[in-house]
Short mmCIF file of C-alpha atoms in Angstrom, two decimals:
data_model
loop_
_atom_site.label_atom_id
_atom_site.label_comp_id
_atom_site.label_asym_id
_atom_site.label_seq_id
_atom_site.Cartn_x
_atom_site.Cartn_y
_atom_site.Cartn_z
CA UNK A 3 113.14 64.23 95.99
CA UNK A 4 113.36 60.48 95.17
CA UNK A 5 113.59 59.07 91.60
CA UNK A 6 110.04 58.19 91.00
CA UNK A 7 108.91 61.93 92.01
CA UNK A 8 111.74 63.12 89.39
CA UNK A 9 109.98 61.12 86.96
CA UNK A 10 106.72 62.27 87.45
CA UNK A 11 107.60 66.20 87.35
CA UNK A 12 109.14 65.42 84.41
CA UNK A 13 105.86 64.48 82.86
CA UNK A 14 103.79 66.89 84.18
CA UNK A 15 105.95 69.13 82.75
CA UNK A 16 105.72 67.75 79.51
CA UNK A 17 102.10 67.68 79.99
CA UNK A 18 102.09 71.33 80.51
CA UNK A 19 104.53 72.21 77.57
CA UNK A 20 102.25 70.44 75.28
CA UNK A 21 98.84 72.15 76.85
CA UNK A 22 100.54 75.49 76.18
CA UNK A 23 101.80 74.44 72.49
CA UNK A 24 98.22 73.76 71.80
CA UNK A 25 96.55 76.38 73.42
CA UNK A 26 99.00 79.34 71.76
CA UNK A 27 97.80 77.67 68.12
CA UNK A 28 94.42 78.11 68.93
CA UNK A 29 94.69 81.83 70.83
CA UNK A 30 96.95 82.57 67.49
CA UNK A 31 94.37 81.19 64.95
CA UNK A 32 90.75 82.31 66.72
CA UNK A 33 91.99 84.75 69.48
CA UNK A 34 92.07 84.17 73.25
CA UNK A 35 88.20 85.35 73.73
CA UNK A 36 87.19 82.70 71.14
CA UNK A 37 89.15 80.26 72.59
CA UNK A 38 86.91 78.20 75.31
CA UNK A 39 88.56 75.57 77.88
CA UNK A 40 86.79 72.56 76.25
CA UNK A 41 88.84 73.49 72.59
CA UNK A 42 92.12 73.67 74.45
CA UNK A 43 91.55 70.14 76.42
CA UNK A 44 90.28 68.58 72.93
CA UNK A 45 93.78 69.66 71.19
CA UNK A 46 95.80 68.89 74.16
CA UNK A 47 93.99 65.11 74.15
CA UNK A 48 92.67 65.16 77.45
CA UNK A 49 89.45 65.95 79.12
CA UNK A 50 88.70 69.59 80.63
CA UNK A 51 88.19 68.00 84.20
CA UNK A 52 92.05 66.71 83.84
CA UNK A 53 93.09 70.19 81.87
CA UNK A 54 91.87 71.89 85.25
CA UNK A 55 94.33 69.45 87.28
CA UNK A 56 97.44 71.48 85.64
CA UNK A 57 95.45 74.61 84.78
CA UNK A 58 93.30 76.89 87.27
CA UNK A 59 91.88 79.11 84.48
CA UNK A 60 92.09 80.02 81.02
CA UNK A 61 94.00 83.35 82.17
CA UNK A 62 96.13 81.37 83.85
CA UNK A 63 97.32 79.29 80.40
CA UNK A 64 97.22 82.89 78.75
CA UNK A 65 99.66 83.72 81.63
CA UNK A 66 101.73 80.28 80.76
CA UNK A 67 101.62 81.21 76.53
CA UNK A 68 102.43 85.12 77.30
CA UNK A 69 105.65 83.87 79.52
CA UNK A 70 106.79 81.26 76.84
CA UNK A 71 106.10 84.12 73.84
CA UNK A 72 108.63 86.19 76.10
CA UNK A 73 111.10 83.37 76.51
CA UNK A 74 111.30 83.02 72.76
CA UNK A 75 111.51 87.64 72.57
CA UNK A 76 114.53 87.52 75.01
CA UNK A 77 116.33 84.71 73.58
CA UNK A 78 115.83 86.43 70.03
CA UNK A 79 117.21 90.08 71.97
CA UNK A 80 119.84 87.89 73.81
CA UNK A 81 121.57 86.42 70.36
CA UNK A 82 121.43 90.01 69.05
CA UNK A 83 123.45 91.33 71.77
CA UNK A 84 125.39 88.59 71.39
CA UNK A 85 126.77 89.33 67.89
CA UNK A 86 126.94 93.26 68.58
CA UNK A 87 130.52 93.45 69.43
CA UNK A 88 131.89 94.90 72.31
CA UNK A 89 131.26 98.24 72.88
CA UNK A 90 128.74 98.97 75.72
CA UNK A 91 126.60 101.40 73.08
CA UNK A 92 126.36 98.90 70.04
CA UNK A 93 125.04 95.87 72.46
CA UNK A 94 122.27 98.56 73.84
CA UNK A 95 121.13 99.06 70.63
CA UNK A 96 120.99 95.96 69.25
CA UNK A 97 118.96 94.89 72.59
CA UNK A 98 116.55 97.30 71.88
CA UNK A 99 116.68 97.09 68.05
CA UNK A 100 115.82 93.03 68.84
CA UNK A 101 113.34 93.80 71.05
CA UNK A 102 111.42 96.57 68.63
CA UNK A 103 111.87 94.37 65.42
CA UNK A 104 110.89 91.37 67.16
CA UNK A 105 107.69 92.95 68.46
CA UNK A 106 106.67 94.26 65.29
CA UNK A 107 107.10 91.21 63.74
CA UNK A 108 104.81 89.63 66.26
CA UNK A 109 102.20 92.58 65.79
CA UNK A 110 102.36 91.78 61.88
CA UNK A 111 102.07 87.85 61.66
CA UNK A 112 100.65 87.09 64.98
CA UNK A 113 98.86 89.80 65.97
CA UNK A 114 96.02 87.83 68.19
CA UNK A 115 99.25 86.38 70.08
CA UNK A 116 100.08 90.53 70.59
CA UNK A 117 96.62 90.43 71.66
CA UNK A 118 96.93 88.64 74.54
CA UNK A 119 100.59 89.99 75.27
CA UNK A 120 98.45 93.59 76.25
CA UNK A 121 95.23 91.95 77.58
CA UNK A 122 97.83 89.74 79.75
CA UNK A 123 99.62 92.96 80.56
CA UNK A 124 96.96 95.07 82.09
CA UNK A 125 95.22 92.13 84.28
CA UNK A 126 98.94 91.59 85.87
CA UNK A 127 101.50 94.11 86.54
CA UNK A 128 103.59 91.24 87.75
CA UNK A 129 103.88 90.19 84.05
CA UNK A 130 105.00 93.63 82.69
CA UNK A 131 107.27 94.17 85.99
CA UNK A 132 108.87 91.00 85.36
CA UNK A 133 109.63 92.01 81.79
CA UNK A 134 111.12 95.34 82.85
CA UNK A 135 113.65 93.38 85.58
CA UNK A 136 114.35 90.75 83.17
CA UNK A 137 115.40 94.03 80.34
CA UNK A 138 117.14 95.59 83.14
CA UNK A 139 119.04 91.95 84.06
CA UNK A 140 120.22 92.30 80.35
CA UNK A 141 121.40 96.05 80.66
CA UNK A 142 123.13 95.90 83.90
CA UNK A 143 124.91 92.89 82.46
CA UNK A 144 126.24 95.10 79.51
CA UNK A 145 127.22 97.81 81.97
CA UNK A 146 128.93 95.79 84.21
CA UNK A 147 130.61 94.04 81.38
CA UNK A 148 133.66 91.68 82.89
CA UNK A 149 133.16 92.72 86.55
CA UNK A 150 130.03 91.11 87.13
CA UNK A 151 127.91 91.15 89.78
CA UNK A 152 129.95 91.19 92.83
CA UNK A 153 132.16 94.29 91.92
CA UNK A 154 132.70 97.75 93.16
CA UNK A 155 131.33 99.31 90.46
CA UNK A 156 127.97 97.65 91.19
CA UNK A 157 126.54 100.84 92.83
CA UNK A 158 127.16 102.98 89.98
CA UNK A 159 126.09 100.01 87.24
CA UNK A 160 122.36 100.03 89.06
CA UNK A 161 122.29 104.06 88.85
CA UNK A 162 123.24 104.23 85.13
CA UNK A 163 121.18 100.66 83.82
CA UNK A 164 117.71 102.21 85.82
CA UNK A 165 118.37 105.51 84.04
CA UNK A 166 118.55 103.47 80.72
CA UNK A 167 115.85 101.53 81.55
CA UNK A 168 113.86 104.34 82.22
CA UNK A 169 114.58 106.29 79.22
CA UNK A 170 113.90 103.14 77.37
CA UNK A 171 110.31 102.74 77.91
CA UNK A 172 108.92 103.13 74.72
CA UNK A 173 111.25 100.77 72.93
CA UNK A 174 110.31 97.83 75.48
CA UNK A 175 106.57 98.27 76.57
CA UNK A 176 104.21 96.44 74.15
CA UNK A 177 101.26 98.96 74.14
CA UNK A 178 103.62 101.93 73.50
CA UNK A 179 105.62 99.68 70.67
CA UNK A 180 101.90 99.57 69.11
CA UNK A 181 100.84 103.17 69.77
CA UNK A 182 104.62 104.77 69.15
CA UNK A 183 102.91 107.88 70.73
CA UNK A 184 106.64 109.04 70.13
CA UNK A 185 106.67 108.73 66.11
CA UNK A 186 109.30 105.82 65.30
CA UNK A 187 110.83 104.58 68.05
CA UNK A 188 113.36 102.20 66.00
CA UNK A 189 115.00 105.58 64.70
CA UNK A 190 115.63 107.06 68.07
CA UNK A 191 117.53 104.11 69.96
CA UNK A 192 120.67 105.44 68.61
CA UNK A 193 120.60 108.62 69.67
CA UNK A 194 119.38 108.40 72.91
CA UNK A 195 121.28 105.10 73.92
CA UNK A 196 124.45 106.85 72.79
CA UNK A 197 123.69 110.00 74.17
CA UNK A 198 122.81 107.72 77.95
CA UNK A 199 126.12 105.92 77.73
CA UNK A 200 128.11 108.47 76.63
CA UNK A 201 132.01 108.23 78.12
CA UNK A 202 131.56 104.44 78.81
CA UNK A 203 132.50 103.11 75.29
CA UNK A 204 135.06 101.90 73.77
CA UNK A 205 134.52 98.78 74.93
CA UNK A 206 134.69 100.00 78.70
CA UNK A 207 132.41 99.05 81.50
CA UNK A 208 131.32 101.68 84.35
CA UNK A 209 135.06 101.33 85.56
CA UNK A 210 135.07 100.22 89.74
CA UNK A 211 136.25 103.20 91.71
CA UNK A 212 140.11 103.75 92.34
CA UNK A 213 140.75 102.13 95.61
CA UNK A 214 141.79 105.07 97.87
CA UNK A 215 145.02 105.71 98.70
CA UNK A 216 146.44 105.24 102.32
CA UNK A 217 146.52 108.87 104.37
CA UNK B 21 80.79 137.76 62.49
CA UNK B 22 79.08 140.48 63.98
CA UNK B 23 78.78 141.88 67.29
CA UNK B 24 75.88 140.42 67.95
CA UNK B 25 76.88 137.03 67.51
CA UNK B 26 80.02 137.96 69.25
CA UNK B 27 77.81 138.71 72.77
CA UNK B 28 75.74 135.24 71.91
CA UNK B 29 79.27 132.90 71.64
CA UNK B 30 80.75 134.71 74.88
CA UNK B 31 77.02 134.05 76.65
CA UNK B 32 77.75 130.25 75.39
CA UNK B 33 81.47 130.25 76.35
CA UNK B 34 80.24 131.61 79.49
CA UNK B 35 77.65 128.80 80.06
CA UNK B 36 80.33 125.69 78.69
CA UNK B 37 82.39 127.20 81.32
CA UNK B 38 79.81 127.03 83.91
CA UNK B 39 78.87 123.37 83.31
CA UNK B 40 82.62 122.13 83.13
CA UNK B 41 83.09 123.79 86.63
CA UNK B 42 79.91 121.61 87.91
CA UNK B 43 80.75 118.70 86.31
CA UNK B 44 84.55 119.21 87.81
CA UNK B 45 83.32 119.36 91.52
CA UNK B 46 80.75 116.24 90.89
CA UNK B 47 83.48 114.19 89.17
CA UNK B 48 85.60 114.88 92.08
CA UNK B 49 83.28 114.39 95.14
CA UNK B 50 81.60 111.48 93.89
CA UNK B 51 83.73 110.15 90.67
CA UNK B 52 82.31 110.33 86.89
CA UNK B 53 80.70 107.15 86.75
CA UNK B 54 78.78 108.14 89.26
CA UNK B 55 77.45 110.99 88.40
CA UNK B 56 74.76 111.31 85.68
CA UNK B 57 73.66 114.31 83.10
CA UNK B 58 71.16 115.07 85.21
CA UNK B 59 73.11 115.93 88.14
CA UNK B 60 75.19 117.63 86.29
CA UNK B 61 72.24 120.09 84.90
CA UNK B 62 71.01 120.58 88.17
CA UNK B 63 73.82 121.40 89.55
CA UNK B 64 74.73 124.14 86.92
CA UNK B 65 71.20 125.53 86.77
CA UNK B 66 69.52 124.07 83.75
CA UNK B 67 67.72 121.37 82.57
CA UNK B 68 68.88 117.66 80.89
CA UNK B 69 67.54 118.71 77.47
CA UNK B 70 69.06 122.01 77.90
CA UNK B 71 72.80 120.59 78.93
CA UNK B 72 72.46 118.18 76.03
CA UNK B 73 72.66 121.32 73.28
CA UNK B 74 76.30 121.96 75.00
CA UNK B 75 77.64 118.28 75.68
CA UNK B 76 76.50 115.50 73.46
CA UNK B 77 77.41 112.99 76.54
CA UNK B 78 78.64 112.79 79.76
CA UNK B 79 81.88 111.84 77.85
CA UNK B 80 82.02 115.21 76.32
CA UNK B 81 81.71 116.52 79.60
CA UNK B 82 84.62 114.21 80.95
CA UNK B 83 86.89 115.55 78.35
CA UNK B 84 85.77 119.13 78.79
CA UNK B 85 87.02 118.90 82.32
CA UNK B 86 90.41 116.57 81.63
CA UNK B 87 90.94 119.36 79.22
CA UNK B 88 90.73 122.48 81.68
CA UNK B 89 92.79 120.08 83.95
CA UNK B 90 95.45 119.97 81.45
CA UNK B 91 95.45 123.58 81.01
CA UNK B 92 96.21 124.36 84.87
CA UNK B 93 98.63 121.61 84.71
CA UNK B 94 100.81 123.26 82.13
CA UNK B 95 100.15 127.08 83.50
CA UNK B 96 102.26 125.32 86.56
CA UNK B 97 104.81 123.92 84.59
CA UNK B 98 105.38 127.26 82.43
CA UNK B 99 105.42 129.02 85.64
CA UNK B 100 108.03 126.74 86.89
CA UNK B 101 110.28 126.87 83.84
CA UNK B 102 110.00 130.69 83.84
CA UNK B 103 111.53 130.75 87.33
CA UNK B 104 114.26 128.21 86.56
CA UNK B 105 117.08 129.96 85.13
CA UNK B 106 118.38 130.58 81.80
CA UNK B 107 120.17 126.75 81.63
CA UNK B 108 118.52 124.69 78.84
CA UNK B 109 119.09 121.47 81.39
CA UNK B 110 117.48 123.22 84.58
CA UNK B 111 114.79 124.01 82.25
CA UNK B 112 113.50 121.08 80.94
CA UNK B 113 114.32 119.69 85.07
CA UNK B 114 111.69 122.06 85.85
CA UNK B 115 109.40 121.12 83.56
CA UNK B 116 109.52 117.57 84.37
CA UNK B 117 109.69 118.35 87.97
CA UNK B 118 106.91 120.36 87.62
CA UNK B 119 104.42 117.89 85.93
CA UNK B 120 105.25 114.76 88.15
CA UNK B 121 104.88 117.15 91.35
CA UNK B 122 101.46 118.47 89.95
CA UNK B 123 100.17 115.22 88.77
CA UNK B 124 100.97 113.55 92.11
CA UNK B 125 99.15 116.10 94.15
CA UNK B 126 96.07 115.78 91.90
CA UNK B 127 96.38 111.60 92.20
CA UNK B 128 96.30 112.12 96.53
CA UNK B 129 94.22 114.84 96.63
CA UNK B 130 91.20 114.54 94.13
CA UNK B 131 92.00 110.95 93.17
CA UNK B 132 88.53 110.73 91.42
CA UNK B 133 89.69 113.60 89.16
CA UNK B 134 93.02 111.94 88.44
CA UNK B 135 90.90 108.67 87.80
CA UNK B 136 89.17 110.79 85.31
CA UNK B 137 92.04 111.50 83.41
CA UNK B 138 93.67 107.86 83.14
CA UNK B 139 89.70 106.74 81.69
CA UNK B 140 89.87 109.98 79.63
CA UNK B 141 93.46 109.27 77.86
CA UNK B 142 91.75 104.90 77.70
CA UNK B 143 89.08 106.57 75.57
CA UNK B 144 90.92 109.07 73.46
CA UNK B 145 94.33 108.41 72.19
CA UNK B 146 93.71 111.71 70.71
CA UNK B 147 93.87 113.55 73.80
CA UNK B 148 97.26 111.69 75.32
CA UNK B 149 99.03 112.48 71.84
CA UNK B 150 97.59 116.25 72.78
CA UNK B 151 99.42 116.09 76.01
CA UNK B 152 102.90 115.04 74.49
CA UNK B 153 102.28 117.45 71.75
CA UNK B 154 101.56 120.00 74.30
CA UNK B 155 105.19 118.85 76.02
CA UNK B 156 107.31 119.14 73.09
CA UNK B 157 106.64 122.46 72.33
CA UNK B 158 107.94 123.38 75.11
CA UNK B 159 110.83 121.20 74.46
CA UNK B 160 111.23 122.44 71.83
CA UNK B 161 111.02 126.31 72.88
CA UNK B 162 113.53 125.51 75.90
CA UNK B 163 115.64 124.33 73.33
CA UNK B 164 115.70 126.63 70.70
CA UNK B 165 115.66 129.73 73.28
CA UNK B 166 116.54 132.63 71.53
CA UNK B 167 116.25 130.97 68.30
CA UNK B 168 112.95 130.71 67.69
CA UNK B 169 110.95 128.60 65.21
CA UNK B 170 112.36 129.60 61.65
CA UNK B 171 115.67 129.57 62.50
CA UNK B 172 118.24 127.52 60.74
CA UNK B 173 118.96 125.36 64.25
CA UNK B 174 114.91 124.29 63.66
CA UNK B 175 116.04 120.65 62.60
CA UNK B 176 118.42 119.96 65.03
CA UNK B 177 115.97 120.82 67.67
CA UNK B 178 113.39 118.79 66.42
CA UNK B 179 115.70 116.08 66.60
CA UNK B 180 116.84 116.72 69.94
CA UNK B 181 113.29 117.40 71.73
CA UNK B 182 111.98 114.09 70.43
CA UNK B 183 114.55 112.52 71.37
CA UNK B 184 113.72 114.15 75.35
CA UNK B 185 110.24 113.40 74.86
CA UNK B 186 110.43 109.96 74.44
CA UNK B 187 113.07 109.32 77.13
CA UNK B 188 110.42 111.00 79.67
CA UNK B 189 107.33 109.04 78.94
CA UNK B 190 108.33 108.30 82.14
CA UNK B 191 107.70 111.76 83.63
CA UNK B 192 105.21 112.57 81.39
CA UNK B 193 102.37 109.47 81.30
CA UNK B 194 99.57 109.95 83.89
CA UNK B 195 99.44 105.69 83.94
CA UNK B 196 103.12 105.49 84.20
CA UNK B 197 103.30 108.33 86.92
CA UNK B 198 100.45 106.14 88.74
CA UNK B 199 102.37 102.90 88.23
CA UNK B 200 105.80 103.98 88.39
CA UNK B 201 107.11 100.67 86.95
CA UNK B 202 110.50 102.17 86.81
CA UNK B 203 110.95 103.01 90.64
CA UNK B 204 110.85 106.55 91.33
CA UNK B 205 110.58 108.85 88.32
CA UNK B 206 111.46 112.46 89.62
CA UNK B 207 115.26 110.86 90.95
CA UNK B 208 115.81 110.09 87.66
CA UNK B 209 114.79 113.55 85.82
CA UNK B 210 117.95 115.17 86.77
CA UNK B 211 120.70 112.46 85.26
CA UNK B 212 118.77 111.94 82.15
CA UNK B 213 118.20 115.43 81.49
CA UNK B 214 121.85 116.11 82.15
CA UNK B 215 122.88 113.32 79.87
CA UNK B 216 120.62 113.93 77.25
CA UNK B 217 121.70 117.79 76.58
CA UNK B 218 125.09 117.43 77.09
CA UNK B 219 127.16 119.86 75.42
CA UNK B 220 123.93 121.94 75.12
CA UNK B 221 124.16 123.84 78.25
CA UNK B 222 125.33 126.87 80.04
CA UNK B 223 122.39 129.01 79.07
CA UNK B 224 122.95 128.26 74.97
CA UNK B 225 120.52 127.02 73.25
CA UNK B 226 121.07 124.67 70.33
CA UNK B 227 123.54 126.74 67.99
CA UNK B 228 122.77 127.33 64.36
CA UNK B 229 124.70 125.56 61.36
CA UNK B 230 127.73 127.29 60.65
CA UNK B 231 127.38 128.95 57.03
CA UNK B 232 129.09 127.14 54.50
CA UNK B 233 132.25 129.23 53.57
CA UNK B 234 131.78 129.87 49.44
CA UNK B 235 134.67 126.72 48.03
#
């Protein structure tokens, strides 16, 4: 990729940055089913026929607002787990905790941007997967602590992070953060996170298995 | 109520019974939407005008038969938990077991019926908070074992069985059991039933506050 072509990503990606900025105001003040094409290419100071050039479909800039919106949630969960300290337990929590309270947050100021998180949700599972292995990214990092990726306890890190994700459904999946089918879900990340890691804390990762001894 | 209003109710139970059974088999050969009222009166010997003083709608009818579906469902489980053993943990693995084992037969064998229930639990939140109301009492029993409900253990196992419910939405959701966004569910019963009743197991059941000794 020459010069020239670097330049000109650069500015479509600008272009796009600024289509979604304008088109998450509008979904956020009139909803995403009130929003038409025409309003987003007005506010994003071009003409639809060029807004088509950089987007195929409206669902497809719902798409691009509903990925930025989870940017912005995992950053926010990220910086929580951050400032948790080291034990393995306290930085599940606080993921989750960031996660919840960031939702609800979202459901309470925004809630036509929530809107479209679920409406987004249920026309591609390739959204919500993503958000599960980008949670699970997060928890396997905790697990694995300082031995990383590469290590021997890798195997046993992927066992015990799925089993947390798992268990962890209702304090990551938008439609059951809005239903809480479960009664408060807030109140029971403590419990059951400390119950799933129990024997790993301290500060310890899953430790990598003693190398065996020579016969 | 007298007897002869006894002998009309058990004529009309009778009759309910008889349509939901109709409805059942035309919901599963051909799907619910379908099939219409009408085939559904013929089918169970009556006419339209005459179903309509049992069901209101063909929605009714749906939940009718998602509702005797449920009921087998959790005769299976029960039977399955009866036959596991007096450990609290292999239990609760039955139970689990038991529902995700049931609920995938019904989704390859009468997939129409299974379709049923996932529009069914869309349309009523009422009846999926049923269904995980329906769970945790038997959480809750398996728990409290010998206990039983006014004992002084009762809070503790409240605590406790929400805290399994909602770490096996999992194994419990029809739409997660469909989608499995987590991988495999029913490898995963076993560790986080194990982890989540630690301490509890070997056949006892969640012991009672010790009496406060008089200061």
């Amino acid at each position: 990729m020459n010069i020239k072509q670097n330049i000109q990503d650069s500015g479509q990606e600008e272009t796009r940055a600024r289509i979604v900025a304008s088109a998450r105001e509008l979904f956020r003040q009139f909803g995403y089913a009130k929003t038409a094409m025409q309003d987003i290419a007005r506010t994003s100071g071009m003409s639809a026929a060029n807004l088509y050039r950089f987007y195929e479909s409206k669902l497809a800039i719902g798409c691009a607002v509903a990925v930025a919106e989870r940017t912005t949630l995992l950053a926010v969960c990220d910086a929580a787990v951050a400032t948790a300290g080291p034990r393995v337990s306290d930085r599940l929590i606080a993921l989750f905790r960031a996660n919840i309270d960031t939702v609800r947050r979202k459901m309470k100021r925004t809630p036509m941007l929530f809107e479209l998180d679920l409406a987004v949700a249920r026309e591609h599972q390739k959204l919500r997967r993503e958000l599960l292995d980008l949670i699970e990214t997060r928890i396997v990092a905790i697990l694995a602590g300082e031995a990383g990726p590469g290590s021997l306890a890798n195997a046993a890190v992927k066992v015990r992070s799925r089993m947390i994700l798992l268990a962890s459904a209702p304090f990551i999946l938008p439609w059951m953060l809005a239903n809480e089918p479960f009664g408060d879900p807030r109140a029971m990340v403590e419990p059951i996170v400390r119950a799933l890691v129990a024997g790993l804390d301290d500060g310890q990762s899953i430790p990598a298995p003693a190398a065996r001894s020579p016969a």
